[in-house]
Amino acid sequence: MNTIRALVLNEYGGPAAVKILSIEAPTAGEGQVLVRVHAAGVNGLDWKVREGYVRDAFPLQLPTVLGIELAGIVEAVGAGVTKLRPGDRVMGSRGGLGAYADLVAVDEANLNLIPEALSFVDAAALPVASLAAWQSLHFAGPIRAGQRILVQGAAGGLGGFAVQYARQAGAVVFATALDVHADYVRSLGAHHVIAYDKEQFEASVNDIDLVLDYVGGEMLNRAWSVLAEDGVIVSTASPAILASTPTGRRGLWFMNTPDAARLQAIAEDVAQGRLQSKVNAVVRFDELPAAIERNRTQPQVGKTVVDFSL
């Protein structure tokens, strides 16, 4: 049996619930390509899935392999594949779990060629954060010039892209981040940065048309007080928003979906310097469990990426 490394979730729980194990290598099915993974992005969804926090939104049959985005080289193609060939450098979201493995079978439609200017590590940081930021920004409706938008968790991978997209759309961008990260968030285009470890954002923010909640918890609960009368909160962090939205308010739970055309445009913008994408840390495969836990316990700047070659 041909085996590969994979990060496997055996049961819901803390860091000990995931193990690096040898599993049987997959094959490419109809419309799929087999990707030799060179790098994969670490995401907040990893620990939320691990702990069972989103088990209702993402029901799983355990054990399962974690990881949702990757970059690598096409090793083989399945029947019906028309655009990709063995040897192509590709990136994309898994369209589910399973990216933390040496070989991954991925639907061809979820993958893009990596621009020459981007490394595997650069590319692995893009598929989830860049697309989720774009899609969540537009989820509640078109963005208008002058619209007041608050990005919660603006220094992270999602937040960093959302700040840039909102600024490019002509919005007035408010953002929350740790004080030590405030200058970085300003460099992305935020007009007003509130250091949430120094002050409460409610003291200086009001009449917000759209809150992008990438944090959840108490930050989400407090955000209702800063909304304009017809404002809306879009949360990627808390599925519970659907049940906890106050009467007369509008709260939406967002889950991103693969969009190869949009991702290609974003990747070209990053490659040409029109968008910033920050990789804050690169870790080895055996450091993945600890990296996922750091994502849970420490505010992130940009993305952490696992480099399979280290």
mmCIF file of C-alpha atoms in Angstrom:
data_model
loop_
_atom_site.group_PDB
_atom_site.id
_atom_site.type_symbol
_atom_site.label_atom_id
_atom_site.label_comp_id
_atom_site.label_asym_id
_atom_site.label_seq_id
_atom_site.Cartn_x
_atom_site.Cartn_y
_atom_site.Cartn_z
ATOM 1 C CA MET A 1 0.000 0.000 0.000
ATOM 2 C CA ASN A 2 1.303 3.444 -0.966
ATOM 3 C CA THR A 3 1.134 5.661 2.140
ATOM 4 C CA ILE A 4 1.497 9.399 2.746
ATOM 5 C CA ARG A 5 1.683 11.750 5.722
ATOM 6 C CA ALA A 6 -1.513 13.433 6.856
ATOM 7 C CA LEU A 7 -2.761 15.436 9.823
ATOM 8 C CA VAL A 8 -5.724 13.422 11.076
ATOM 9 C CA LEU A 9 -8.503 14.477 13.450
ATOM 10 C CA ASN A 10 -9.571 11.378 15.378
ATOM 11 C CA GLU A 11 -12.069 12.983 17.770
ATOM 12 C CA TYR A 12 -13.207 16.463 18.704
ATOM 13 C CA GLY A 13 -11.041 18.130 21.323
ATOM 14 C CA GLY A 14 -7.863 20.081 22.009
ATOM 15 C CA PRO A 15 -4.402 19.886 20.415
ATOM 16 C CA ALA A 16 -4.029 16.191 21.298
ATOM 17 C CA ALA A 17 -7.053 15.353 19.126
ATOM 18 C CA VAL A 18 -4.938 15.670 15.946
ATOM 19 C CA LYS A 19 -2.076 13.355 15.008
ATOM 20 C CA ILE A 20 0.332 13.060 12.099
ATOM 21 C CA LEU A 21 -0.313 9.585 10.702
ATOM 22 C CA SER A 22 0.411 7.485 7.635
ATOM 23 C CA ILE A 23 -2.668 6.954 5.486
ATOM 24 C CA GLU A 24 -3.356 5.364 2.132
ATOM 25 C CA ALA A 25 -2.564 7.640 -0.805
ATOM 26 C CA PRO A 26 -5.610 8.836 -2.770
ATOM 27 C CA THR A 27 -6.218 8.539 -6.507
ATOM 28 C CA ALA A 28 -7.755 11.103 -8.847
ATOM 29 C CA GLY A 29 -11.430 10.498 -9.524
ATOM 30 C CA GLU A 30 -13.637 11.784 -12.317
ATOM 31 C CA GLY A 31 -12.901 15.474 -12.900
ATOM 32 C CA GLN A 32 -10.138 15.489 -10.282
ATOM 33 C CA VAL A 33 -6.393 15.962 -10.288
ATOM 34 C CA LEU A 34 -3.908 14.483 -7.839
ATOM 35 C CA VAL A 35 -1.787 17.243 -6.315
ATOM 36 C CA ARG A 36 1.582 16.724 -4.645
ATOM 37 C CA VAL A 37 1.213 19.332 -1.894
ATOM 38 C CA HIS A 38 4.164 21.680 -1.348
ATOM 39 C CA ALA A 39 2.473 24.141 1.034
ATOM 40 C CA ALA A 40 -0.858 24.629 2.803
ATOM 41 C CA GLY A 41 -2.416 27.543 4.660
ATOM 42 C CA VAL A 42 -3.359 27.413 8.345
ATOM 43 C CA ASN A 43 -6.831 28.786 9.069
ATOM 44 C CA GLY A 44 -9.066 29.522 12.028
ATOM 45 C CA LEU A 45 -11.470 26.904 10.722
ATOM 46 C CA ASP A 46 -8.860 24.245 11.564
ATOM 47 C CA TRP A 47 -9.201 24.639 15.328
ATOM 48 C CA LYS A 48 -12.921 25.313 15.123
ATOM 49 C CA VAL A 49 -13.408 21.997 13.339
ATOM 50 C CA ARG A 50 -10.972 20.295 15.754
ATOM 51 C CA GLU A 51 -12.940 21.404 18.807
ATOM 52 C CA GLY A 52 -16.345 20.665 17.286
ATOM 53 C CA TYR A 53 -17.232 24.342 17.389
ATOM 54 C CA VAL A 54 -18.782 24.223 13.913
ATOM 55 C CA ARG A 55 -19.892 20.583 13.862
ATOM 56 C CA ASP A 56 -23.461 21.568 12.988
ATOM 57 C CA ALA A 57 -22.327 23.681 10.035
ATOM 58 C CA PHE A 58 -19.675 21.145 8.988
ATOM 59 C CA PRO A 59 -20.863 17.648 9.956
ATOM 60 C CA LEU A 60 -17.991 15.172 9.667
ATOM 61 C CA GLN A 61 -17.372 11.466 9.770
ATOM 62 C CA LEU A 62 -14.271 10.992 11.928
ATOM 63 C CA PRO A 63 -11.419 10.299 11.547
ATOM 64 C CA THR A 64 -10.744 12.892 8.841
ATOM 65 C CA VAL A 65 -7.800 14.830 7.441
ATOM 66 C CA LEU A 66 -7.752 18.552 8.286
ATOM 67 C CA GLY A 67 -6.715 21.449 6.029
ATOM 68 C CA ILE A 68 -8.699 23.456 3.486
ATOM 69 C CA GLU A 69 -6.243 25.165 1.074
ATOM 70 C CA LEU A 70 -3.091 24.097 -0.711
ATOM 71 C CA ALA A 71 -0.473 24.741 -3.356
ATOM 72 C CA GLY A 72 1.535 22.121 -5.199
ATOM 73 C CA ILE A 73 2.227 20.282 -8.444
ATOM 74 C CA VAL A 74 -0.219 18.172 -10.433
ATOM 75 C CA GLU A 75 1.001 14.575 -10.296
ATOM 76 C CA ALA A 76 -1.816 12.836 -12.162
ATOM 77 C CA VAL A 77 -5.192 13.656 -13.701
ATOM 78 C CA GLY A 78 -8.461 11.768 -13.634
ATOM 79 C CA ALA A 79 -10.964 11.131 -16.413
ATOM 80 C CA GLY A 80 -12.677 14.249 -17.710
ATOM 81 C CA VAL A 81 -9.900 16.668 -16.760
ATOM 82 C CA THR A 82 -9.384 19.115 -19.623
ATOM 83 C CA LYS A 83 -7.321 22.097 -18.478
ATOM 84 C CA LEU A 84 -4.602 20.863 -16.122
ATOM 85 C CA ARG A 85 -1.683 18.561 -16.857
ATOM 86 C CA PRO A 86 0.929 16.742 -14.777
ATOM 87 C CA GLY A 87 3.670 19.185 -13.809
ATOM 88 C CA ASP A 88 1.385 22.241 -13.540
ATOM 89 C CA ARG A 89 1.908 24.445 -10.477
ATOM 90 C CA VAL A 90 -1.540 24.877 -8.918
ATOM 91 C CA MET A 91 -3.275 26.389 -5.917
ATOM 92 C CA GLY A 92 -6.793 26.280 -4.598
ATOM 93 C CA SER A 93 -9.179 25.399 -1.835
ATOM 94 C CA ARG A 94 -9.965 21.758 -1.206
ATOM 95 C CA GLY A 95 -13.722 22.383 -1.391
ATOM 96 C CA GLY A 96 -13.867 20.646 1.996
ATOM 97 C CA LEU A 97 -11.269 19.173 4.324
ATOM 98 C CA GLY A 98 -8.172 17.148 3.477
ATOM 99 C CA ALA A 99 -5.399 19.568 2.411
ATOM 100 C CA TYR A 100 -2.908 18.588 5.157
ATOM 101 C CA ALA A 101 -1.567 15.565 3.303
ATOM 102 C CA ASP A 102 1.301 14.874 0.918
ATOM 103 C CA LEU A 103 -1.083 13.928 -1.898
ATOM 104 C CA VAL A 104 -4.607 15.307 -2.289
ATOM 105 C CA ALA A 105 -7.283 14.641 -4.907
ATOM 106 C CA VAL A 106 -8.930 17.961 -5.807
ATOM 107 C CA ASP A 107 -11.686 18.873 -8.253
ATOM 108 C CA GLU A 108 -10.092 20.521 -11.284
ATOM 109 C CA ALA A 109 -12.657 23.329 -11.082
ATOM 110 C CA ASN A 110 -11.258 24.379 -7.666
ATOM 111 C CA LEU A 111 -7.698 24.879 -8.878
ATOM 112 C CA ASN A 112 -5.773 27.690 -10.554
ATOM 113 C CA LEU A 113 -2.343 27.928 -12.080
ATOM 114 C CA ILE A 114 0.088 29.756 -9.788
ATOM 115 C CA PRO A 115 1.485 32.980 -11.280
ATOM 116 C CA GLU A 116 5.214 32.662 -11.952
ATOM 117 C CA ALA A 117 6.032 35.443 -9.478
ATOM 118 C CA LEU A 118 4.513 33.534 -6.533
ATOM 119 C CA SER A 119 6.159 30.718 -4.577
ATOM 120 C CA PHE A 120 4.223 27.726 -3.276
ATOM 121 C CA VAL A 121 4.190 29.347 0.179
ATOM 122 C CA ASP A 122 2.859 32.629 -1.270
ATOM 123 C CA ALA A 123 0.188 30.785 -3.221
ATOM 124 C CA ALA A 124 -0.962 28.616 -0.304
ATOM 125 C CA ALA A 125 -1.812 31.752 1.692
ATOM 126 C CA LEU A 126 -4.373 32.969 -0.854
ATOM 127 C CA PRO A 127 -7.271 30.633 -1.693
ATOM 128 C CA VAL A 128 -9.322 30.819 1.517
ATOM 129 C CA ALA A 129 -8.566 34.220 3.051
ATOM 130 C CA SER A 130 -8.580 36.236 -0.159
ATOM 131 C CA LEU A 131 -11.798 34.683 -1.481
ATOM 132 C CA ALA A 132 -13.638 34.642 1.842
ATOM 133 C CA ALA A 133 -12.818 38.315 2.362
ATOM 134 C CA TRP A 134 -14.114 39.225 -1.100
ATOM 135 C CA GLN A 135 -17.239 37.116 -0.855
ATOM 136 C CA SER A 136 -18.127 38.160 2.698
ATOM 137 C CA LEU A 137 -17.653 41.836 1.804
ATOM 138 C CA HIS A 138 -20.255 41.527 -0.965
ATOM 139 C CA PHE A 139 -22.486 38.929 0.718
ATOM 140 C CA ALA A 140 -25.075 41.394 2.036
ATOM 141 C CA GLY A 141 -25.254 43.406 -1.180
ATOM 142 C CA PRO A 142 -23.226 45.757 -3.388
ATOM 143 C CA ILE A 143 -20.671 48.050 -1.736
ATOM 144 C CA ARG A 144 -21.331 51.758 -2.215
ATOM 145 C CA ALA A 145 -18.762 54.537 -2.259
ATOM 146 C CA GLY A 146 -18.848 56.241 1.135
ATOM 147 C CA GLN A 147 -20.338 53.226 2.899
ATOM 148 C CA ARG A 148 -19.082 52.850 6.477
ATOM 149 C CA ILE A 149 -17.551 49.406 6.988
ATOM 150 C CA LEU A 150 -16.072 47.970 10.197
ATOM 151 C CA VAL A 151 -13.627 45.075 9.853
ATOM 152 C CA GLN A 152 -13.239 43.093 13.081
ATOM 153 C CA GLY A 153 -9.922 41.254 13.199
ATOM 154 C CA ALA A 154 -8.342 43.415 10.523
ATOM 155 C CA ALA A 155 -4.745 42.243 10.971
ATOM 156 C CA GLY A 156 -5.492 38.609 10.181
ATOM 157 C CA GLY A 157 -5.494 36.920 6.808
ATOM 158 C CA LEU A 158 -9.192 37.543 6.156
ATOM 159 C CA GLY A 159 -9.225 41.003 7.664
ATOM 160 C CA GLY A 160 -6.172 42.195 5.774
ATOM 161 C CA PHE A 161 -7.762 41.440 2.418
ATOM 162 C CA ALA A 162 -11.154 42.841 3.470
ATOM 163 C CA VAL A 163 -9.601 46.172 4.451
ATOM 164 C CA GLN A 164 -7.949 46.452 1.040
ATOM 165 C CA TYR A 165 -11.066 45.459 -0.908
ATOM 166 C CA ALA A 166 -13.290 47.856 1.057
ATOM 167 C CA ARG A 167 -10.858 50.728 0.540
ATOM 168 C CA GLN A 168 -10.616 50.010 -3.189
ATOM 169 C CA ALA A 169 -14.437 50.055 -3.364
ATOM 170 C CA GLY A 170 -14.495 53.576 -1.946
ATOM 171 C CA ALA A 171 -15.817 52.713 1.513
ATOM 172 C CA VAL A 172 -14.845 54.485 4.722
ATOM 173 C CA VAL A 173 -12.967 51.707 6.486
ATOM 174 C CA PHE A 174 -12.926 51.251 10.260
ATOM 175 C CA ALA A 175 -10.853 48.391 11.656
ATOM 176 C CA THR A 176 -10.083 46.753 14.987
ATOM 177 C CA ALA A 177 -6.686 45.272 15.771
ATOM 178 C CA LEU A 178 -4.150 45.050 18.571
ATOM 179 C CA ASP A 179 -2.283 48.306 19.075
ATOM 180 C CA VAL A 180 0.979 46.659 18.000
ATOM 181 C CA HIS A 181 -0.647 45.805 14.656
ATOM 182 C CA ALA A 182 -2.318 49.189 14.065
ATOM 183 C CA ASP A 183 0.333 50.585 11.710
ATOM 184 C CA TYR A 184 0.162 47.454 9.570
ATOM 185 C CA VAL A 185 -3.624 47.762 9.254
ATOM 186 C CA ARG A 186 -3.292 51.447 8.323
ATOM 187 C CA SER A 187 -0.804 50.464 5.623
ATOM 188 C CA LEU A 188 -3.528 48.292 4.088
ATOM 189 C CA GLY A 189 -5.799 51.308 3.710
ATOM 190 C CA ALA A 190 -7.925 51.515 6.868
ATOM 191 C CA HIS A 191 -9.038 55.093 7.581
ATOM 192 C CA HIS A 192 -9.648 54.521 11.296
ATOM 193 C CA VAL A 193 -7.938 51.823 13.374
ATOM 194 C CA ILE A 194 -9.202 51.106 16.890
ATOM 195 C CA ALA A 195 -6.722 49.294 19.143
ATOM 196 C CA TYR A 196 -9.073 46.949 20.961
ATOM 197 C CA ASP A 197 -6.517 46.292 23.708
ATOM 198 C CA LYS A 198 -6.449 50.026 24.498
ATOM 199 C CA GLU A 199 -10.074 51.097 24.036
ATOM 200 C CA GLN A 200 -13.527 49.760 23.267
ATOM 201 C CA PHE A 201 -14.466 50.282 19.647
ATOM 202 C CA GLU A 202 -17.993 51.393 20.642
ATOM 203 C CA ALA A 203 -16.516 54.591 22.079
ATOM 204 C CA SER A 204 -15.417 55.907 18.685
ATOM 205 C CA VAL A 205 -17.426 53.989 16.084
ATOM 206 C CA ASN A 206 -21.072 54.481 15.115
ATOM 207 C CA ASP A 207 -23.514 54.423 12.201
ATOM 208 C CA ILE A 208 -21.781 51.456 10.582
ATOM 209 C CA ASP A 209 -23.455 50.105 7.453
ATOM 210 C CA LEU A 210 -21.604 46.785 7.383
ATOM 211 C CA VAL A 211 -19.665 44.918 10.054
ATOM 212 C CA LEU A 212 -17.409 42.109 8.847
ATOM 213 C CA ASP A 213 -17.020 39.886 11.898
ATOM 214 C CA TYR A 214 -13.936 37.698 11.645
ATOM 215 C CA VAL A 215 -13.597 37.322 15.435
ATOM 216 C CA GLY A 216 -16.896 36.256 16.993
ATOM 217 C CA GLY A 217 -17.558 36.058 20.720
ATOM 218 C CA GLU A 218 -17.810 39.258 22.711
ATOM 219 C CA MET A 219 -16.607 41.389 19.787
ATOM 220 C CA LEU A 220 -19.612 40.222 17.787
ATOM 221 C CA ASN A 221 -22.017 40.769 20.669
ATOM 222 C CA ARG A 222 -20.839 44.349 21.137
ATOM 223 C CA ALA A 223 -20.932 45.166 17.425
ATOM 224 C CA TRP A 224 -24.742 45.434 17.338
ATOM 225 C CA SER A 225 -24.528 48.732 19.197
ATOM 226 C CA VAL A 226 -22.508 50.457 16.444
ATOM 227 C CA LEU A 227 -24.750 49.527 13.505
ATOM 228 C CA ALA A 228 -26.708 52.092 11.541
ATOM 229 C CA GLU A 229 -30.444 51.545 11.622
ATOM 230 C CA ASP A 230 -30.389 49.457 8.431
ATOM 231 C CA GLY A 231 -26.893 48.064 8.972
ATOM 232 C CA VAL A 232 -25.907 44.407 8.764
ATOM 233 C CA ILE A 233 -23.336 42.123 10.358
ATOM 234 C CA VAL A 234 -21.783 39.364 8.243
ATOM 235 C CA SER A 235 -19.949 36.819 10.390
ATOM 236 C CA THR A 236 -17.526 34.124 9.284
ATOM 237 C CA ALA A 237 -16.630 33.375 12.900
ATOM 238 C CA SER A 238 -19.914 32.508 14.594
ATOM 239 C CA PRO A 239 -22.665 30.326 13.105
ATOM 240 C CA ALA A 240 -24.697 31.238 16.199
ATOM 241 C CA ILE A 241 -25.351 34.692 14.732
ATOM 242 C CA LEU A 242 -28.386 33.235 12.954
ATOM 243 C CA ALA A 243 -30.013 32.409 16.302
ATOM 244 C CA SER A 244 -28.695 35.373 18.307
ATOM 245 C CA THR A 245 -29.430 38.310 16.002
ATOM 246 C CA PRO A 246 -31.527 40.840 17.973
ATOM 247 C CA THR A 247 -35.084 41.468 16.841
ATOM 248 C CA GLY A 248 -35.197 44.085 14.101
ATOM 249 C CA ARG A 249 -31.525 43.607 13.210
ATOM 250 C CA ARG A 250 -29.895 41.824 10.278
ATOM 251 C CA GLY A 251 -27.182 39.251 10.892
ATOM 252 C CA LEU A 252 -25.808 36.810 8.325
ATOM 253 C CA TRP A 253 -23.609 33.717 8.636
ATOM 254 C CA PHE A 254 -21.206 33.373 5.733
ATOM 255 C CA MET A 255 -19.366 30.323 4.384
ATOM 256 C CA ASN A 256 -17.061 30.843 1.422
ATOM 257 C CA THR A 257 -17.120 28.712 -1.719
ATOM 258 C CA PRO A 258 -14.407 28.081 -4.317
ATOM 259 C CA ASP A 259 -14.337 30.580 -7.191
ATOM 260 C CA ALA A 260 -11.465 29.855 -9.554
ATOM 261 C CA ALA A 261 -11.995 32.912 -11.757
ATOM 262 C CA ARG A 262 -11.981 35.333 -8.837
ATOM 263 C CA LEU A 263 -8.990 33.616 -7.238
ATOM 264 C CA GLN A 264 -7.024 33.910 -10.492
ATOM 265 C CA ALA A 265 -7.658 37.651 -10.599
ATOM 266 C CA ILE A 266 -6.665 38.029 -6.942
ATOM 267 C CA ALA A 267 -3.481 36.002 -7.415
ATOM 268 C CA GLU A 268 -2.461 38.168 -10.360
ATOM 269 C CA ASP A 269 -3.116 41.306 -8.263
ATOM 270 C CA VAL A 270 -0.869 39.921 -5.523
ATOM 271 C CA ALA A 271 1.822 38.922 -8.030
ATOM 272 C CA GLN A 272 1.754 42.419 -9.557
ATOM 273 C CA GLY A 273 1.790 44.185 -6.180
ATOM 274 C CA ARG A 274 -1.719 45.606 -6.425
ATOM 275 C CA LEU A 275 -2.759 43.652 -3.301
ATOM 276 C CA GLN A 276 -0.751 42.848 -0.197
ATOM 277 C CA SER A 277 -0.670 39.281 1.098
ATOM 278 C CA LYS A 278 1.279 38.773 4.307
ATOM 279 C CA VAL A 279 2.758 35.426 5.330
ATOM 280 C CA ASN A 280 3.702 35.911 8.957
ATOM 281 C CA ALA A 281 5.116 32.464 9.717
ATOM 282 C CA VAL A 282 6.244 29.354 7.839
ATOM 283 C CA VAL A 283 6.250 26.083 9.789
ATOM 284 C CA ARG A 284 7.247 22.456 9.240
ATOM 285 C CA PHE A 285 4.672 19.707 8.825
ATOM 286 C CA ASP A 286 5.431 18.327 12.288
ATOM 287 C CA GLU A 287 4.711 21.794 13.738
ATOM 288 C CA LEU A 288 1.169 21.887 12.328
ATOM 289 C CA PRO A 289 -0.697 20.906 15.538
ATOM 290 C CA ALA A 290 1.078 23.681 17.460
ATOM 291 C CA ALA A 291 0.495 26.192 14.658
ATOM 292 C CA ILE A 292 -3.240 25.444 14.679
ATOM 293 C CA GLU A 293 -3.342 25.972 18.443
ATOM 294 C CA ARG A 294 -1.469 29.294 18.132
ATOM 295 C CA ASN A 295 -4.097 30.403 15.651
ATOM 296 C CA ARG A 296 -6.690 29.783 18.353
ATOM 297 C CA THR A 297 -4.851 31.476 21.237
ATOM 298 C CA GLN A 298 -2.848 34.306 19.660
ATOM 299 C CA PRO A 299 -4.081 37.131 17.393
ATOM 300 C CA GLN A 300 -2.603 36.527 13.956
ATOM 301 C CA VAL A 301 -1.030 38.977 11.531
ATOM 302 C CA GLY A 302 -1.536 37.667 8.028
ATOM 303 C CA LYS A 303 -1.225 33.935 7.481
ATOM 304 C CA THR A 304 0.721 30.968 8.775
ATOM 305 C CA VAL A 305 1.733 28.503 6.063
ATOM 306 C CA VAL A 306 3.112 24.967 6.417
ATOM 307 C CA ASP A 307 5.956 24.207 4.007
ATOM 308 C CA PHE A 308 6.007 20.467 3.282
ATOM 309 C CA SER A 309 9.646 20.596 2.169
ATOM 310 C CA LEU A 310 11.010 21.692 5.544
#
